[in-house]
Amino acid sequence: MSTLHTVNKSPFEKSSMDSCLAYAKQGSAVLMYEDGIYGAIKGTAIADKIAAASGVSFYVLGPDLKARGVAEDKVVDGIEIVDYPKFVALASENDKVQAWV
């Protein structure tokens, strides 16, 4: 059973991303949106945790990067930048969605 985990809080203000990473298993997907996009930025402690999560696919919502002034070249390598239609597709492709708020 595949799960799409969504994280919308900054990993620097809330523990949502850490909780998500503790439950995300191989075959899971993690989508960062709203302030959750800060977890996708290179050079942070959370970036190291993402790199260590083998078998998990990571996505970040491009419009939310742009809204917060984060350039796409600041995103950790291997994290796919997606748009709203892909967000919907990820929700439908996975068996369930777990929102970490």
XYZ file of N, CA and C in Angstrom:
303
model
N 0.849 -1.176 0.000
C 0.000 0.000 0.000
C 0.888 1.231 0.000
N 0.747 2.068 -1.009
C 1.571 3.274 -1.093
C 0.859 4.452 -0.427
N 1.672 5.324 0.105
C 1.140 6.487 0.814
C 1.802 7.751 0.302
N 0.981 8.765 0.065
C 1.494 10.103 -0.198
C 1.434 10.865 1.120
N 2.584 11.266 1.607
C 2.671 12.081 2.814
C 2.772 13.539 2.365
N 1.951 14.394 2.942
C 2.036 15.813 2.608
C 2.467 16.591 3.852
N 3.372 17.522 3.639
C 3.901 18.337 4.737
C 3.768 19.807 4.342
N 3.043 20.584 5.162
C 2.851 21.994 4.827
C 3.425 22.949 5.875
N 4.155 22.432 6.829
C 4.773 23.288 7.859
C 6.285 23.274 7.699
N 6.906 24.388 7.999
C 8.359 24.483 7.926
C 8.999 23.513 8.914
N 10.009 22.763 8.479
C 10.694 21.869 9.409
C 11.501 22.627 10.462
N 11.600 23.938 10.304
C 12.352 24.752 11.248
C 11.444 25.369 12.319
N 10.136 25.124 12.188
C 9.177 25.626 13.171
C 8.365 24.510 13.828
N 8.140 23.434 13.101
C 7.318 22.323 13.580
C 8.067 21.016 13.359
N 7.622 19.970 14.014
C 8.271 18.667 13.863
C 7.559 17.784 12.825
N 6.683 18.365 12.035
C 5.902 17.598 11.062
C 6.782 16.793 10.114
N 7.830 17.410 9.589
C 8.685 16.720 8.626
C 9.422 15.562 9.286
N 9.911 15.763 10.497
C 10.590 14.677 11.208
C 9.625 13.514 11.451
N 8.395 13.818 11.848
C 7.395 12.768 12.058
C 7.104 12.044 10.753
N 6.961 12.808 9.695
C 6.703 12.227 8.375
C 7.822 11.268 7.984
N 9.054 11.724 8.132
C 10.191 10.883 7.733
C 10.286 9.619 8.577
N 9.811 9.683 9.802
C 9.828 8.498 10.662
C 8.833 7.441 10.181
N 7.776 7.880 9.509
C 6.739 6.943 9.056
C 6.819 6.613 7.568
N 7.479 7.440 6.783
C 7.574 7.182 5.340
C 8.421 5.936 5.100
N 7.845 5.000 4.387
C 8.532 3.742 4.099
C 8.864 3.655 2.618
N 9.650 2.674 2.268
C 10.011 2.463 0.878
C 8.738 2.391 0.039
N 8.730 3.112 -1.069
C 7.564 3.162 -1.943
C 6.640 4.326 -1.648
N 6.909 5.043 -0.543
C 6.094 6.207 -0.200
C 6.541 7.418 -1.007
N 5.675 8.413 -1.037
C 6.000 9.699 -1.641
C 5.761 10.781 -0.596
N 6.603 11.802 -0.622
C 6.461 12.937 0.293
C 6.372 14.202 -0.548
N 5.309 14.954 -0.351
C 5.116 16.216 -1.061
C 5.168 17.363 -0.059
N 6.074 18.300 -0.292
C 6.207 19.486 0.545
C 5.517 20.657 -0.150
N 4.634 21.355 0.571
C 3.940 22.509 0.007
C 3.753 23.553 1.097
N 3.239 24.717 0.711
C 3.146 25.882 1.610
C 4.505 26.055 2.297
N 4.546 26.272 3.624
C 5.841 26.470 4.298
C 6.658 25.183 4.395
N 6.075 24.074 4.055
C 6.815 22.811 4.011
C 7.915 22.805 2.970
N 7.834 23.727 2.011
C 8.860 23.770 0.950
C 10.244 24.071 1.508
N 10.308 24.663 2.690
C 11.626 24.971 3.266
C 12.419 23.709 3.585
N 11.745 22.595 3.673
C 12.436 21.321 3.869
C 13.172 20.837 2.637
N 12.889 21.445 1.500
C 13.498 21.018 0.236
C 14.756 21.798 -0.119
N 15.148 22.727 0.743
C 16.287 23.592 0.429
C 17.610 22.900 0.766
N 18.552 23.033 -0.160
C 19.888 22.443 0.002
C 20.610 23.008 1.232
N 21.492 22.195 1.775
C 22.399 22.659 2.821
C 21.810 22.730 4.214
N 20.685 22.088 4.437
C 20.081 22.109 5.768
C 20.150 20.717 6.392
N 19.899 20.647 7.676
C 19.898 19.352 8.366
C 18.798 18.448 7.824
N 17.676 19.040 7.451
C 16.570 18.224 6.933
C 16.934 17.661 5.554
N 17.749 18.382 4.790
C 18.190 17.876 3.487
C 18.980 16.580 3.664
N 19.772 16.519 4.705
C 20.532 15.292 4.988
C 19.594 14.131 5.330
N 18.530 14.427 6.056
C 17.561 13.380 6.401
C 16.832 12.889 5.158
N 16.529 13.801 4.250
C 15.874 13.416 2.996
C 16.803 12.512 2.190
N 18.053 12.883 2.122
C 19.022 12.077 1.374
C 19.149 10.666 1.959
N 18.957 10.536 3.255
C 19.098 9.236 3.913
C 17.842 8.371 3.794
N 16.737 8.927 3.328
C 15.469 8.187 3.231
C 15.428 7.412 1.916
N 15.980 6.230 1.924
C 16.050 5.455 0.682
C 14.681 4.874 0.326
N 14.404 4.868 -0.962
C 13.165 4.286 -1.457
C 11.948 5.191 -1.323
N 12.155 6.413 -0.880
C 11.064 7.376 -0.746
C 11.246 8.442 -1.831
N 10.174 8.770 -2.523
C 10.220 9.813 -3.551
C 9.782 11.139 -2.943
N 10.528 12.186 -3.262
C 10.230 13.502 -2.699
C 9.830 14.478 -3.801
N 8.835 15.302 -3.465
C 8.303 16.301 -4.382
C 8.131 17.612 -3.629
N 8.229 18.707 -4.363
C 7.955 20.026 -3.781
C 7.092 20.792 -4.776
N 6.150 21.549 -4.250
C 5.213 22.278 -5.097
C 5.864 23.572 -5.609
N 6.073 23.635 -6.917
C 6.749 24.762 -7.554
C 6.100 26.116 -7.289
N 4.776 26.253 -7.410
C 4.165 27.559 -7.145
C 4.426 28.055 -5.718
N 4.544 27.155 -4.756
C 4.824 27.574 -3.385
C 6.291 27.967 -3.217
N 7.188 27.342 -3.979
C 8.589 27.807 -3.991
C 8.628 29.251 -4.476
N 7.961 29.478 -5.610
C 7.968 30.809 -6.225
C 7.335 31.841 -5.298
N 6.225 31.482 -4.662
C 5.529 32.416 -3.766
C 6.395 32.836 -2.583
N 7.346 31.969 -2.207
C 8.215 32.267 -1.066
C 9.597 32.735 -1.492
N 9.773 32.969 -2.800
C 11.022 33.521 -3.306
C 12.185 32.555 -3.280
N 11.895 31.257 -3.295
C 12.957 30.247 -3.287
C 13.203 29.793 -4.726
N 14.406 30.003 -5.205
C 14.767 29.616 -6.565
C 14.838 28.093 -6.687
N 14.462 27.595 -7.853
C 14.457 26.148 -8.072
C 15.849 25.535 -7.935
N 16.905 26.324 -8.196
C 18.255 25.758 -8.074
C 18.692 25.592 -6.621
N 17.879 26.031 -5.684
C 18.159 25.843 -4.249
C 17.574 24.541 -3.712
N 16.808 23.837 -4.578
C 16.142 22.603 -4.146
C 17.138 21.444 -4.168
N 17.061 20.616 -3.160
C 17.921 19.433 -3.037
C 17.810 18.582 -4.296
N 18.954 18.145 -4.793
C 18.963 17.269 -5.961
C 18.139 16.025 -5.671
N 17.345 15.628 -6.646
C 16.527 14.432 -6.491
C 15.101 14.712 -6.062
N 14.823 15.928 -5.622
C 13.447 16.309 -5.295
C 12.819 16.874 -6.563
N 11.708 16.289 -6.961
C 11.028 16.728 -8.177
C 10.124 17.927 -7.871
N 10.257 18.958 -8.669
C 9.401 20.137 -8.545
C 8.150 19.885 -9.376
N 6.987 20.005 -8.733
C 5.739 19.665 -9.411
C 4.770 20.845 -9.392
N 3.765 20.758 -10.259
C 2.707 21.763 -10.306
C 1.429 21.189 -9.678
N 0.354 21.980 -9.681
C -0.881 21.519 -9.045
C -1.464 20.263 -9.694
N -1.471 20.159 -11.036
C -1.995 18.913 -11.623
C -1.215 17.673 -11.167
N 0.101 17.801 -11.018
C 0.893 16.659 -10.550
C 0.582 16.356 -9.084
N 0.316 17.400 -8.286
C -0.111 17.216 -6.891
C -1.360 16.328 -6.862
N -2.325 16.651 -7.691
C -3.561 15.865 -7.754
C -3.260 14.444 -8.232
N -2.393 14.324 -9.229
C -2.042 13.007 -9.750
C -1.390 12.154 -8.657
N -0.504 12.747 -7.875
C 0.144 12.003 -6.797
C -0.894 11.510 -5.790
N -1.861 12.351 -5.492
C -2.913 11.950 -4.539
C -3.725 10.782 -5.081
N -3.963 10.782 -6.380
C -4.773 9.699 -6.957
C -3.959 8.435 -7.210
N -2.656 8.580 -7.428
C -1.802 7.423 -7.717
C -1.489 6.596 -6.471
N -1.544 7.226 -5.310
C -1.228 6.523 -4.062
C -2.504 5.990 -3.419
N -2.355 4.940 -2.632
C -3.515 4.313 -2.000
C -4.151 5.192 -0.936
N -3.316 5.979 -0.251
C -3.863 6.888 0.755
C -2.969 8.116 0.868
N -3.526 9.141 1.506
C -2.806 10.389 1.731
C -2.766 10.650 3.232
N -1.571 10.905 3.726
C -1.377 11.236 5.139
C -0.885 12.675 5.217
N -1.694 13.555 5.796
C -1.307 14.960 5.935
C -0.623 15.171 7.277
N 0.572 15.733 7.240
C 1.327 16.061 8.454
C 1.218 17.553 8.651
N 0.481 17.957 9.675
C 0.240 19.388 9.892
C 0.819 19.851 11.213
